[in-house]
mmCIF file of C-alpha atoms and ligand atoms in Angstrom:
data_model
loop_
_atom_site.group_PDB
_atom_site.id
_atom_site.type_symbol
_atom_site.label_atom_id
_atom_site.label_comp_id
_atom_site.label_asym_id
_atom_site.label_seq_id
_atom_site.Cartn_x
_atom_site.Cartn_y
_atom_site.Cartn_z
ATOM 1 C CA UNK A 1 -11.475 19.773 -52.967
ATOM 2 C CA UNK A 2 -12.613 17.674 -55.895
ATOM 3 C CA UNK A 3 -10.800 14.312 -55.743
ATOM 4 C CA UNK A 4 -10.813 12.037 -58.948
ATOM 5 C CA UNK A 5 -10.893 8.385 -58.165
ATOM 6 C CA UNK A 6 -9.283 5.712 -60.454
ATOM 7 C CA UNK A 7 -9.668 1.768 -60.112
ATOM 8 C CA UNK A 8 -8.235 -0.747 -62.507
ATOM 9 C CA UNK A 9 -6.670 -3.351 -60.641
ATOM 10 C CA UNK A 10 -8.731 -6.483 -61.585
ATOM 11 C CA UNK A 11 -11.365 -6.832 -64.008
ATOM 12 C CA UNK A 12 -13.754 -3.350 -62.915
ATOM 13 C CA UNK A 13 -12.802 -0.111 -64.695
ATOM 14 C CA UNK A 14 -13.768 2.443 -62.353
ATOM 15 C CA UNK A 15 -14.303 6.152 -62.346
ATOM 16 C CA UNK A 16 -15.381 8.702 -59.210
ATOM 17 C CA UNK A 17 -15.440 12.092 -58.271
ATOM 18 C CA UNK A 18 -15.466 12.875 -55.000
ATOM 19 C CA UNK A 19 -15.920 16.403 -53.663
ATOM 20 C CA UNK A 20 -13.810 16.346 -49.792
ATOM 21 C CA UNK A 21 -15.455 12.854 -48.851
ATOM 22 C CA UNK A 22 -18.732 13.140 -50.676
ATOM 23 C CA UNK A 23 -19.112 11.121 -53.603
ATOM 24 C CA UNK A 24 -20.181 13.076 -56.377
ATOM 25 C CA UNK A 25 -20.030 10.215 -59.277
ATOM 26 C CA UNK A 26 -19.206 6.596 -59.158
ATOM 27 C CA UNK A 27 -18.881 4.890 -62.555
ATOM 28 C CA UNK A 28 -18.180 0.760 -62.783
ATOM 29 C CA UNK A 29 -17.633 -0.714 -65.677
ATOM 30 C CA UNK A 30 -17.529 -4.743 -64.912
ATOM 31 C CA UNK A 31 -15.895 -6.724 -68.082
ATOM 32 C CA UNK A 32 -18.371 -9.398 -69.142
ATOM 33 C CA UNK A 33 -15.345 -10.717 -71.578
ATOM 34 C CA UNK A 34 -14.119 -13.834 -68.796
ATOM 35 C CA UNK A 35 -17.219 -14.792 -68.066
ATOM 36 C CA UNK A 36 -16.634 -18.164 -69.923
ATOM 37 C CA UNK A 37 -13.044 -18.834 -68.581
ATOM 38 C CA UNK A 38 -13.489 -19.428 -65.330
ATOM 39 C CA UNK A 39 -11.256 -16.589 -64.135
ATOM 40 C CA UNK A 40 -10.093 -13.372 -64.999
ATOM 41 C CA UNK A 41 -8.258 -13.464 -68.419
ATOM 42 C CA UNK A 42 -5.087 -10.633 -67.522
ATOM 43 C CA UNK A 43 -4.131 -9.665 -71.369
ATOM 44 C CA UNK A 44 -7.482 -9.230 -71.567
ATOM 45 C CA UNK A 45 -8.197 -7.370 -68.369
ATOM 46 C CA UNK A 46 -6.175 -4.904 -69.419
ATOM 47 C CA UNK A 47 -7.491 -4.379 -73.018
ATOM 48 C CA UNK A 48 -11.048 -3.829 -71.581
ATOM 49 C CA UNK A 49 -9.716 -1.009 -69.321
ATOM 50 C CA UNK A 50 -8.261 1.090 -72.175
ATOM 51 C CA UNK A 51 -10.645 0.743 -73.908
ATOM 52 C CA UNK A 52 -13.342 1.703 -71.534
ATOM 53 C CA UNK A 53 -11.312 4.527 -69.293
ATOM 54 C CA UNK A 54 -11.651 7.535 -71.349
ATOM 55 C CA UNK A 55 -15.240 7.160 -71.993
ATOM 56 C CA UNK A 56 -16.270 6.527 -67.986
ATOM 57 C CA UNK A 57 -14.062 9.765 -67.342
ATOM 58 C CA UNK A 58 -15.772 11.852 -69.797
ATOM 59 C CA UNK A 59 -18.766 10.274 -68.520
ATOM 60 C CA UNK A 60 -18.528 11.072 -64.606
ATOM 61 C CA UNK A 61 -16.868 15.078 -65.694
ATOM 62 C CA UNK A 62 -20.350 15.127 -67.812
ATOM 63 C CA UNK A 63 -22.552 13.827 -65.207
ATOM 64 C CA UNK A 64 -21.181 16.367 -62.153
ATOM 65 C CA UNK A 65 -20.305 19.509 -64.157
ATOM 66 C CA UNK A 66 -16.693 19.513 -62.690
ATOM 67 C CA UNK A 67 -13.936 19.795 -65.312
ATOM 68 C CA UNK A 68 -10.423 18.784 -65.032
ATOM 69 C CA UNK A 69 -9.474 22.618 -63.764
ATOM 70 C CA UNK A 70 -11.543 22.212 -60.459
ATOM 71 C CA UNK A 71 -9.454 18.540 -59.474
ATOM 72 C CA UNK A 72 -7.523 19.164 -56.105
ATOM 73 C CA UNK A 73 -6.262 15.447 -56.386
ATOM 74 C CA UNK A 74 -6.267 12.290 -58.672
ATOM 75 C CA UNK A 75 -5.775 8.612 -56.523
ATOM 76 C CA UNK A 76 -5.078 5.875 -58.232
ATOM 77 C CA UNK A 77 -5.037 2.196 -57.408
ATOM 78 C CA UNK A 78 -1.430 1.161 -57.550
ATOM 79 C CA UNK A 79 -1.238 -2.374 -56.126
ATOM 80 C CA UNK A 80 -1.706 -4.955 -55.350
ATOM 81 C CA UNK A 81 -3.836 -6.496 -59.068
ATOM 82 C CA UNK A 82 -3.100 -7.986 -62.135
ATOM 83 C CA UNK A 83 0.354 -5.861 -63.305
ATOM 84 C CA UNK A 84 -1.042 -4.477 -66.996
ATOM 85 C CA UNK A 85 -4.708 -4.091 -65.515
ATOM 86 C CA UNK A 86 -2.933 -1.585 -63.030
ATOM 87 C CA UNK A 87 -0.297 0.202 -65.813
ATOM 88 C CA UNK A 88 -3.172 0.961 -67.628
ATOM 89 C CA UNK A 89 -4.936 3.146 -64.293
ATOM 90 C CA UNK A 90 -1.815 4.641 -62.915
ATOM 91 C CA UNK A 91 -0.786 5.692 -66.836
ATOM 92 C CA UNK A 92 -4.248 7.439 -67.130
ATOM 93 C CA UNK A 93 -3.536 9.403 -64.228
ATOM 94 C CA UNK A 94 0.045 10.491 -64.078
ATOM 95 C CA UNK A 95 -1.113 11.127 -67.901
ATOM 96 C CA UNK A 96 -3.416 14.037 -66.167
ATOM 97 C CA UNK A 97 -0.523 14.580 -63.795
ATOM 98 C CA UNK A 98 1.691 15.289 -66.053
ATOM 99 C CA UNK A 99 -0.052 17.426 -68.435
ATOM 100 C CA UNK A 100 -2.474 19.132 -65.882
ATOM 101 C CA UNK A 101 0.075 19.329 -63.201
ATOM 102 C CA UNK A 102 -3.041 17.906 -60.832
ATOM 103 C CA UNK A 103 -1.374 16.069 -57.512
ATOM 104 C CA UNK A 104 -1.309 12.015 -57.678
ATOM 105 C CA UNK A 105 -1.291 9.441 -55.212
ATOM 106 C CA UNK A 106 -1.258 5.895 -55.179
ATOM 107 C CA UNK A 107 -3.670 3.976 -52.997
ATOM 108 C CA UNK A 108 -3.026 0.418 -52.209
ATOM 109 C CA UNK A 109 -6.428 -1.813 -53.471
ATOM 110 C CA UNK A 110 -6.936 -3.182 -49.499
ATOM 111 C CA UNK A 111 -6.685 0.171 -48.058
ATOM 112 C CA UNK A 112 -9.321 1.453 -50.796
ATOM 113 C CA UNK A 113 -11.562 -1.699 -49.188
ATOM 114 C CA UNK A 114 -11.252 -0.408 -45.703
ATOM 115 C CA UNK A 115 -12.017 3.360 -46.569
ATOM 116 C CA UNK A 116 -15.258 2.267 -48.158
ATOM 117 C CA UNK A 117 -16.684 1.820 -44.692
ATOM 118 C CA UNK A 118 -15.948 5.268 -44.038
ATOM 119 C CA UNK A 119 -18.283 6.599 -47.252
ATOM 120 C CA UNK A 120 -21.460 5.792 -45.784
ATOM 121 C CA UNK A 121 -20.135 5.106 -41.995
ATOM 122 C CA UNK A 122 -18.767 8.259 -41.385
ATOM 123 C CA UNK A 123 -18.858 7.707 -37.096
ATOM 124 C CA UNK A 124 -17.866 4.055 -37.192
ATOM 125 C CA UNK A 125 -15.222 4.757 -34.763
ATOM 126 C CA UNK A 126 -11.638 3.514 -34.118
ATOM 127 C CA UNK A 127 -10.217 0.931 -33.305
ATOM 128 C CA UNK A 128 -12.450 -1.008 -35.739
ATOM 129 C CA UNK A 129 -11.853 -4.917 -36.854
ATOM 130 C CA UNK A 130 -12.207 -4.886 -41.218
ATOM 131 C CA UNK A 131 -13.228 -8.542 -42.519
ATOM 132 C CA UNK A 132 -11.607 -8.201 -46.237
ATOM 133 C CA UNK A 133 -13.481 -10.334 -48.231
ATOM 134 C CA UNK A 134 -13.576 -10.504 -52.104
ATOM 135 C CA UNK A 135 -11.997 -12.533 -54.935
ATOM 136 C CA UNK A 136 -8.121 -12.141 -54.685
ATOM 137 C CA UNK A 137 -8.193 -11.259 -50.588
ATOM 138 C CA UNK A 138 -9.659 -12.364 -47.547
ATOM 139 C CA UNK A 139 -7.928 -11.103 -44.659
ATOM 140 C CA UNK A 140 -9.073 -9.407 -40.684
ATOM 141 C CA UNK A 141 -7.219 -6.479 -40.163
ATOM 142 C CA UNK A 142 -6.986 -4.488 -37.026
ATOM 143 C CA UNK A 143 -7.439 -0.927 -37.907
ATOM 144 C CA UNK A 144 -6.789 1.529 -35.657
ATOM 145 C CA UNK A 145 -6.560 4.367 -37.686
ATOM 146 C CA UNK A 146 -6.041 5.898 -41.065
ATOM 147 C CA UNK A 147 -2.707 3.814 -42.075
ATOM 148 C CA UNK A 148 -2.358 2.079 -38.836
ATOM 149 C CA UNK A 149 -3.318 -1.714 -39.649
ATOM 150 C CA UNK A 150 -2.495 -5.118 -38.053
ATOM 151 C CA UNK A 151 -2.706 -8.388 -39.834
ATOM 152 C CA UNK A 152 -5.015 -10.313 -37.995
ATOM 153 C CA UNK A 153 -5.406 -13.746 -40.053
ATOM 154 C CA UNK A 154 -5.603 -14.160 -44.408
ATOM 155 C CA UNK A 155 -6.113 -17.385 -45.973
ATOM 156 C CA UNK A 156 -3.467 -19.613 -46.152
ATOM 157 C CA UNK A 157 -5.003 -20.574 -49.751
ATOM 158 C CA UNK A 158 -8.005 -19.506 -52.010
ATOM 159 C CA UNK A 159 -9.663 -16.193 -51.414
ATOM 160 C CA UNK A 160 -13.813 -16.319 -50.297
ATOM 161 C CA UNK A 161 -14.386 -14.562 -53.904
ATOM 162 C CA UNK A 162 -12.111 -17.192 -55.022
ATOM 163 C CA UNK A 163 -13.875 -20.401 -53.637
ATOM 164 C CA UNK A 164 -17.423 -18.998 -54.972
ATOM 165 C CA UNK A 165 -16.118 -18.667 -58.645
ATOM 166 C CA UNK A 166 -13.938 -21.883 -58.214
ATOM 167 C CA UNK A 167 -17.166 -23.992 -57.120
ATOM 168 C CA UNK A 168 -19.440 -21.908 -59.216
ATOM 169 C CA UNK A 169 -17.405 -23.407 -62.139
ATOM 170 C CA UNK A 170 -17.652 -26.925 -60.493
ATOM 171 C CA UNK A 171 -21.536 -26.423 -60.888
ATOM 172 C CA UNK A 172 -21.509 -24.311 -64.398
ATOM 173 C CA UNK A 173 -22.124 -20.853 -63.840
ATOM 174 C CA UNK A 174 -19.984 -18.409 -65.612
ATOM 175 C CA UNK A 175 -17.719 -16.185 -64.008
ATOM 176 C CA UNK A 176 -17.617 -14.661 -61.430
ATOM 177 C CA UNK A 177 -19.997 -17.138 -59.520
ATOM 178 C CA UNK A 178 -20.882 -15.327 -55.768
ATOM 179 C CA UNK A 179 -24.184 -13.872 -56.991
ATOM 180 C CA UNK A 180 -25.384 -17.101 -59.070
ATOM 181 C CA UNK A 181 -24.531 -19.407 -55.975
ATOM 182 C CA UNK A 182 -26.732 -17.148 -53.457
ATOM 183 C CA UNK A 183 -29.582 -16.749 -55.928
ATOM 184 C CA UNK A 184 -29.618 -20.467 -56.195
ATOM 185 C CA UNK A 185 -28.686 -21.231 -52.457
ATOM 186 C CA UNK A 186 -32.273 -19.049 -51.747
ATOM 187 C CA UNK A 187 -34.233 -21.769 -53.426
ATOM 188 C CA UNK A 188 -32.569 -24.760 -51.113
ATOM 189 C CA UNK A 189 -35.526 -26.289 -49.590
ATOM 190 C CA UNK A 190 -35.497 -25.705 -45.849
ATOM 191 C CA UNK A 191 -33.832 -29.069 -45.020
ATOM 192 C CA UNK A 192 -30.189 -30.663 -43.605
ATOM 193 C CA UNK A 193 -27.509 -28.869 -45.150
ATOM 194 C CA UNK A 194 -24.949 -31.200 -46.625
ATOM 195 C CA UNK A 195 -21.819 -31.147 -43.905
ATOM 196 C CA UNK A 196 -18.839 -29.106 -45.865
ATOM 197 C CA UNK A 197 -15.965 -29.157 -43.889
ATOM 198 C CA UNK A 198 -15.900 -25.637 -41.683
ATOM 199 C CA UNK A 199 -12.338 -23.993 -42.649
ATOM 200 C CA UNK A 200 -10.653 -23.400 -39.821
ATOM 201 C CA UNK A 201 -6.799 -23.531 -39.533
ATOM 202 C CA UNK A 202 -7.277 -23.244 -35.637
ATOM 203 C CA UNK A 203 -9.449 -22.354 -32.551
ATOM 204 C CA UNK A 204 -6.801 -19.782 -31.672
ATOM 205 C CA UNK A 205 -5.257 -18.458 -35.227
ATOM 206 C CA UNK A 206 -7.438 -16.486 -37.051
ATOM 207 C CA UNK A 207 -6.336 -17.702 -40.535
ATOM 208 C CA UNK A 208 -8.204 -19.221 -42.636
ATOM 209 C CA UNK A 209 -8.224 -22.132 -45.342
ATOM 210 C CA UNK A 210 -11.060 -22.781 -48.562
ATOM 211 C CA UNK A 211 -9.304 -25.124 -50.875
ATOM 212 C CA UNK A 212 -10.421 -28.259 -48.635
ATOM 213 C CA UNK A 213 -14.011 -26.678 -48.967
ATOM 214 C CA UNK A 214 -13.810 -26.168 -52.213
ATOM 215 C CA UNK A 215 -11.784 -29.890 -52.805
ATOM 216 C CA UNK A 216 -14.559 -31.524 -50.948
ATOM 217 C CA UNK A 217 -17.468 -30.212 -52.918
ATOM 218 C CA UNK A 218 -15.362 -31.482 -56.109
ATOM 219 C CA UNK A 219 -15.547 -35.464 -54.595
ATOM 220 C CA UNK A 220 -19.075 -35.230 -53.685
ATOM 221 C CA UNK A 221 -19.987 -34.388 -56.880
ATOM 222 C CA UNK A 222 -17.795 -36.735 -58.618
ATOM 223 C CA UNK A 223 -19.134 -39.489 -56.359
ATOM 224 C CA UNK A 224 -23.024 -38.517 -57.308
ATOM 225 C CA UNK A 225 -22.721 -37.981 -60.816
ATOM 226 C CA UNK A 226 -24.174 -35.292 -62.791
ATOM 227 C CA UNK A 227 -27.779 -36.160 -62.306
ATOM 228 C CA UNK A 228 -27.645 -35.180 -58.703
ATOM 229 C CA UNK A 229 -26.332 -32.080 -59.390
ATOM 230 C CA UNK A 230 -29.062 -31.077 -61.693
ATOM 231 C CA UNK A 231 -31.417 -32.397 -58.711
ATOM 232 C CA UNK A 232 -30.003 -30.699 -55.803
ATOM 233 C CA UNK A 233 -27.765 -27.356 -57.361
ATOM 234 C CA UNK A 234 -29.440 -25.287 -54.621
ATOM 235 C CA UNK A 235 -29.179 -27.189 -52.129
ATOM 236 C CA UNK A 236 -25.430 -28.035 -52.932
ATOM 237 C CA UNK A 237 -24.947 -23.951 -53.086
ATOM 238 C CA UNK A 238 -27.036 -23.248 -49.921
ATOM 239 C CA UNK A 239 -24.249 -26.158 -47.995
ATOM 240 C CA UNK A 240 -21.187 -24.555 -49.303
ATOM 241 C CA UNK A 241 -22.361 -20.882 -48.940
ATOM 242 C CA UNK A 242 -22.618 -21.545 -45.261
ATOM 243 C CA UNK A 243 -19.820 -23.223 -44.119
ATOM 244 C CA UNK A 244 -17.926 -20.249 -45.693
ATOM 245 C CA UNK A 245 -20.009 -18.058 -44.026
ATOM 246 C CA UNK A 246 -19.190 -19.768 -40.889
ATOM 247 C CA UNK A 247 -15.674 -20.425 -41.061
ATOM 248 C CA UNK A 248 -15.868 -16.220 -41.859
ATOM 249 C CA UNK A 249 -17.932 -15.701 -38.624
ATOM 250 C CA UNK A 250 -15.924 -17.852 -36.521
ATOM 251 C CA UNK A 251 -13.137 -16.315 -37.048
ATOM 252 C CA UNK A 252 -14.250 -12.587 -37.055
ATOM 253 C CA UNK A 253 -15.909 -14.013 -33.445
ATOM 254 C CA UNK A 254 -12.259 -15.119 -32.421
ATOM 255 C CA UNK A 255 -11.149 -12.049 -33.407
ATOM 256 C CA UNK A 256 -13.227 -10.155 -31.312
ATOM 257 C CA UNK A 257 -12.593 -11.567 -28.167
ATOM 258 C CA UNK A 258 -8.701 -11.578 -28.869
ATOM 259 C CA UNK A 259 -8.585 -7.637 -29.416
ATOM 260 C CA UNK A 260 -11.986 -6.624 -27.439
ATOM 261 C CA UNK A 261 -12.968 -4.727 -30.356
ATOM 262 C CA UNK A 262 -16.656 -5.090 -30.784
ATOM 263 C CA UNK A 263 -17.116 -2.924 -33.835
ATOM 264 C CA UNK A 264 -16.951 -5.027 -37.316
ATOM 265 C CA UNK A 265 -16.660 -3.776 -41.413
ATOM 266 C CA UNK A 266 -17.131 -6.655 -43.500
ATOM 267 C CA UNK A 267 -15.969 -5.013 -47.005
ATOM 268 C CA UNK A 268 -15.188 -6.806 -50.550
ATOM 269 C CA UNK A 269 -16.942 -8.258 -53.133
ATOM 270 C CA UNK A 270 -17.932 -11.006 -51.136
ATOM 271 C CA UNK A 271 -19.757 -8.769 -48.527
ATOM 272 C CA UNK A 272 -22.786 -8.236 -50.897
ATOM 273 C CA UNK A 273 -23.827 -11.587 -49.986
ATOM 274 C CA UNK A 274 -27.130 -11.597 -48.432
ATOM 275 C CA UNK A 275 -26.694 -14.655 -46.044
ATOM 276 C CA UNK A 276 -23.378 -13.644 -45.419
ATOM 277 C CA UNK A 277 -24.667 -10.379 -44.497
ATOM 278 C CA UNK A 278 -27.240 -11.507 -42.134
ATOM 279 C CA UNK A 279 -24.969 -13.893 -40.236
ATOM 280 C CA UNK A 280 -22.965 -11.090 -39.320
ATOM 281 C CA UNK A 281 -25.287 -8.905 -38.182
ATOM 282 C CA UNK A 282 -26.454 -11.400 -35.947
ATOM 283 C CA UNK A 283 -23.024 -11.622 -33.780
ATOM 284 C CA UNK A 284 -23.737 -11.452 -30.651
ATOM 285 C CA UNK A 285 -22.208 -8.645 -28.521
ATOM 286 C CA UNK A 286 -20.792 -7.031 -32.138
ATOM 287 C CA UNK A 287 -22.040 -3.764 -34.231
ATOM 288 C CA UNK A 288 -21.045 -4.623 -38.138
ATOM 289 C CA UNK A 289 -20.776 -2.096 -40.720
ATOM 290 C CA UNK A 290 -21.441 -2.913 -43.998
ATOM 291 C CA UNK A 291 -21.143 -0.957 -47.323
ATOM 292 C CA UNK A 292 -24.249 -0.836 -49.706
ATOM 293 C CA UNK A 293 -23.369 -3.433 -52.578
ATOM 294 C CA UNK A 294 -21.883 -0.673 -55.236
ATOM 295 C CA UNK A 295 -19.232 -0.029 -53.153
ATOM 296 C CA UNK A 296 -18.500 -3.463 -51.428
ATOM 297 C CA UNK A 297 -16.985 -4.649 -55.110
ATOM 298 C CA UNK A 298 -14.111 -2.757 -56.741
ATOM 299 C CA UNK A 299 -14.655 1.062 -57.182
ATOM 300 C CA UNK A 300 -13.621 3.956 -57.296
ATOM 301 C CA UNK A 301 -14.760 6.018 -55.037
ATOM 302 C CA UNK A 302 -12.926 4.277 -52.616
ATOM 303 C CA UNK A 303 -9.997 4.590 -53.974
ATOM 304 C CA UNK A 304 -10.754 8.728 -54.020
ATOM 305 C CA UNK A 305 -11.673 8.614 -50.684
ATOM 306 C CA UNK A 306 -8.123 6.957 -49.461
ATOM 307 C CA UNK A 307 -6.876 9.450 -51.331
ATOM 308 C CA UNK A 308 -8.854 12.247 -49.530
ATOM 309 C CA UNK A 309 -7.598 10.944 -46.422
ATOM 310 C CA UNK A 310 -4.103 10.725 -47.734
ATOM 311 C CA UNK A 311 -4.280 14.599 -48.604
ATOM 312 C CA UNK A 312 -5.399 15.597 -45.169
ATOM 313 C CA UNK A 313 -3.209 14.093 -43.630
ATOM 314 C CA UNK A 314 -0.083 14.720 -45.385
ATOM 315 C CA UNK A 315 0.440 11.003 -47.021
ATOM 316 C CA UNK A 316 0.274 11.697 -50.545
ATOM 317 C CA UNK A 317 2.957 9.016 -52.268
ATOM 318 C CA UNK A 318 3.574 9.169 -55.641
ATOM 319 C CA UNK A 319 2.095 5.878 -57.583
ATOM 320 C CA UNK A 320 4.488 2.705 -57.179
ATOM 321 C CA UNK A 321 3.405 -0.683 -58.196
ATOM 322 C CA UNK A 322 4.950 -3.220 -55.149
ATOM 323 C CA UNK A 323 5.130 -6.620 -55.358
ATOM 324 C CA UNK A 324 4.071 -7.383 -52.230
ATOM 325 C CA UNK A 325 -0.011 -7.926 -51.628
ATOM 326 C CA UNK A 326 0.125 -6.585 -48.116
ATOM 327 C CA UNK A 327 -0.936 -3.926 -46.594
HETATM 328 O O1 KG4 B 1 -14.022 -6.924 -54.293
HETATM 329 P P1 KG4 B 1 -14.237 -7.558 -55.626
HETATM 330 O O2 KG4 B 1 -15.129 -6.836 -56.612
HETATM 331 O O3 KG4 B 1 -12.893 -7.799 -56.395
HETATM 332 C C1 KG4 B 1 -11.683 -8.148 -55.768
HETATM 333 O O4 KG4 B 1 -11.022 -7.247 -55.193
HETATM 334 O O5 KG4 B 1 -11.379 -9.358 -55.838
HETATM 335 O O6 KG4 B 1 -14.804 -9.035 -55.361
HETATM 336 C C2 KG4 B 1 -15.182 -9.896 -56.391
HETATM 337 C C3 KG4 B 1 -15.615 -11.212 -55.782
HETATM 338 C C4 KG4 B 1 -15.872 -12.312 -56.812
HETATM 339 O O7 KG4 B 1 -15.159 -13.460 -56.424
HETATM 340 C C5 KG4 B 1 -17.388 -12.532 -56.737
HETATM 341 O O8 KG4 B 1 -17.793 -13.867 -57.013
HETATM 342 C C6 KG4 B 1 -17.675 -12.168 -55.287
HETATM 343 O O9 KG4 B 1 -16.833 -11.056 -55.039
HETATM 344 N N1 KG4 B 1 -19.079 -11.784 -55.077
HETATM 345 C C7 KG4 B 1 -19.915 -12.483 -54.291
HETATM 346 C C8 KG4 B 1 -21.178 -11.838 -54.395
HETATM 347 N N2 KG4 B 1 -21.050 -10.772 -55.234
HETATM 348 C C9 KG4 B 1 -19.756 -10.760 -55.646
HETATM 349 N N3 KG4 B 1 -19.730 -13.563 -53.530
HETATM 350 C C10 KG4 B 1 -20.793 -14.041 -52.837
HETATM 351 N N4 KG4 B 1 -22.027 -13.505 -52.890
HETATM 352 C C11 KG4 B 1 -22.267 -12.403 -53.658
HETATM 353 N N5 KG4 B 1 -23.480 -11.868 -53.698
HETATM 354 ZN ZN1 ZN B 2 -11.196 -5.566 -54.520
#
């Protein structure tokens, strides 16, 4: 069965085609347009996807060969994301629903996140702890299967994505900031990282907090002036890169020893991150999983392969946008 993935929640347009759980095509279009706010700009979030969705469709139809008669399924993102961002995906495919009379089913964003494990990690086995991290969530969940999950911890504030792109602004990169700050952080001379407060909300809840990190880089730069800045950017990115890291490992540590579960996805955005990436890999006792980069930020071949999972096992639900974040 050919499965056609849509993905406009946030600020990616995304196309796939997935035959059963292969992927077949993966299109992302990321919007350059909010790179100079600071954030993404909703009104025009949602501009950029119509105006981009038709052509990565045609695009991904071209690419494979398969036409609209050979799709067993169309999934769609339906929440949670920015309200006209997501109208503008789940119109597109009841659209094809309607007139094709193709099967739809919404996919919540988070549960897209988790399944992306499962395209290149086929065998990681359940019960599995997933480390959400990207630039509206960071959350551990407890999965222990398909559309089983348990809340674990989420931050009580800012998201990991968020606290990049908020300090990235502090230090003038555009938007969105994760990749600037760990290109610069890699040119920190090997010497004492500044001491950013570690987030941690407790030793025992696995919550967690950026603002303060993120509130505390703020004063030290206001206290040094601009000059400093210019002197030490990397090493100022290579400080407050890894007490995020940490405050992510100790937690996802906690976590582990709390549930027993020694097998770890770190998915999201925020999971392309090199140091990040090593850190966790470096648990002790713990096998991580990690999606290749493409499909650790928003796509949609995640989103197609929730949806193959939804088929086979009998959970297709019609698109509904909730207003609730969770899982
Ligand atoms: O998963 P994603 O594409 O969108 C959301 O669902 O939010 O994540 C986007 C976030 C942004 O905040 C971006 O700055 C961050 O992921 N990000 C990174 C890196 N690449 C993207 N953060 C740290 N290091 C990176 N290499
Ligand atoms: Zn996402």
């Amino acid at each position: 069965m050919n499965i056609l993935g849509i993905e406009t929640s946030c600020d990616e347009t995304s196309i796939a085609l997935l035959e059963n759980d292969t992927i077949k095509a993966n299109e992302i279009y990321s919007q350059e347009i909010h790179s100079s706010f600071g954030g993404v700009v909703p009104e025009m979030a949602s501009r950029a996807h119509l105006g981009k969705i038709d052509a990565l469709c045609k695009s991904v139809f071209g690419a494979t060969g398969i036409s609209f008669d050979d799709i067993g399924l169309i999934a769609v993102t339906d929440s949670p994301g920015l309200a006209g961002a997501l109208l503008v995906g789940i119109s597109f495919a009841l659209g094809i629903h309607c007139g094709r009379g193709v099967p739809v089913t919404g996919i919540n964003h988070l549960e897209g996140h988790i399944c992306s494990i499962f395209l290149e990690h086929p065998d990681i086995g359940l019960p599995f702890l997933a480390l959400i991290v990207s630039g509206g969530h960071t959350s551990i969940y407890k999965v222990n299967d398909f559309g089983d999950y348990e809340c674990l911890g989420q931050t009580v504030d800012d998201a990991a994505g968020e606290a990049f792109d908020k300090v990235g602004k502090l230090l003038g990169f555009n938007y969105p900031a994760g990749r600037a700050i760990e290109r610069e952080a890699a040119l920190a001379p090997s010497q004492t990282l500044i001491p950013f407060p570690m987030a941690r909300t407790s030793t025992t809840m696995l919550d967690f907090s950026f603002s303060g990190l993120k509130t505390s880089v703020k004063y030290f730069l206001q206290e040094r002036g601009p000059e400093y800045l210019t002197e030490n950017k990397s090493l100022i990115c290579k400080s407050f890169q890894n007490s995020l890291v940490e405050s992510l490992a100790g937690n996802l540590l906690t976590a582990s020893r709390q549930t027993g579960i020694k097998t770890i996805a770190v998915v999201g955005g925020v999971a392309c991150n090199a140091q990040l990436r090593q850190r966790m890999k470096a648990l002790p006792g713990l096998k991580v999983f990690f999606p290749s980069p493409a499909l650790c930020t928003d796509n949609a071949a995640m989103i197609a392969r929730a949806g193959y999972e939804r088929k086979k096992r009998g959970m297709l639900r019609f698109p509904r946008m909730a207003p609730s974040a969770k899982l």
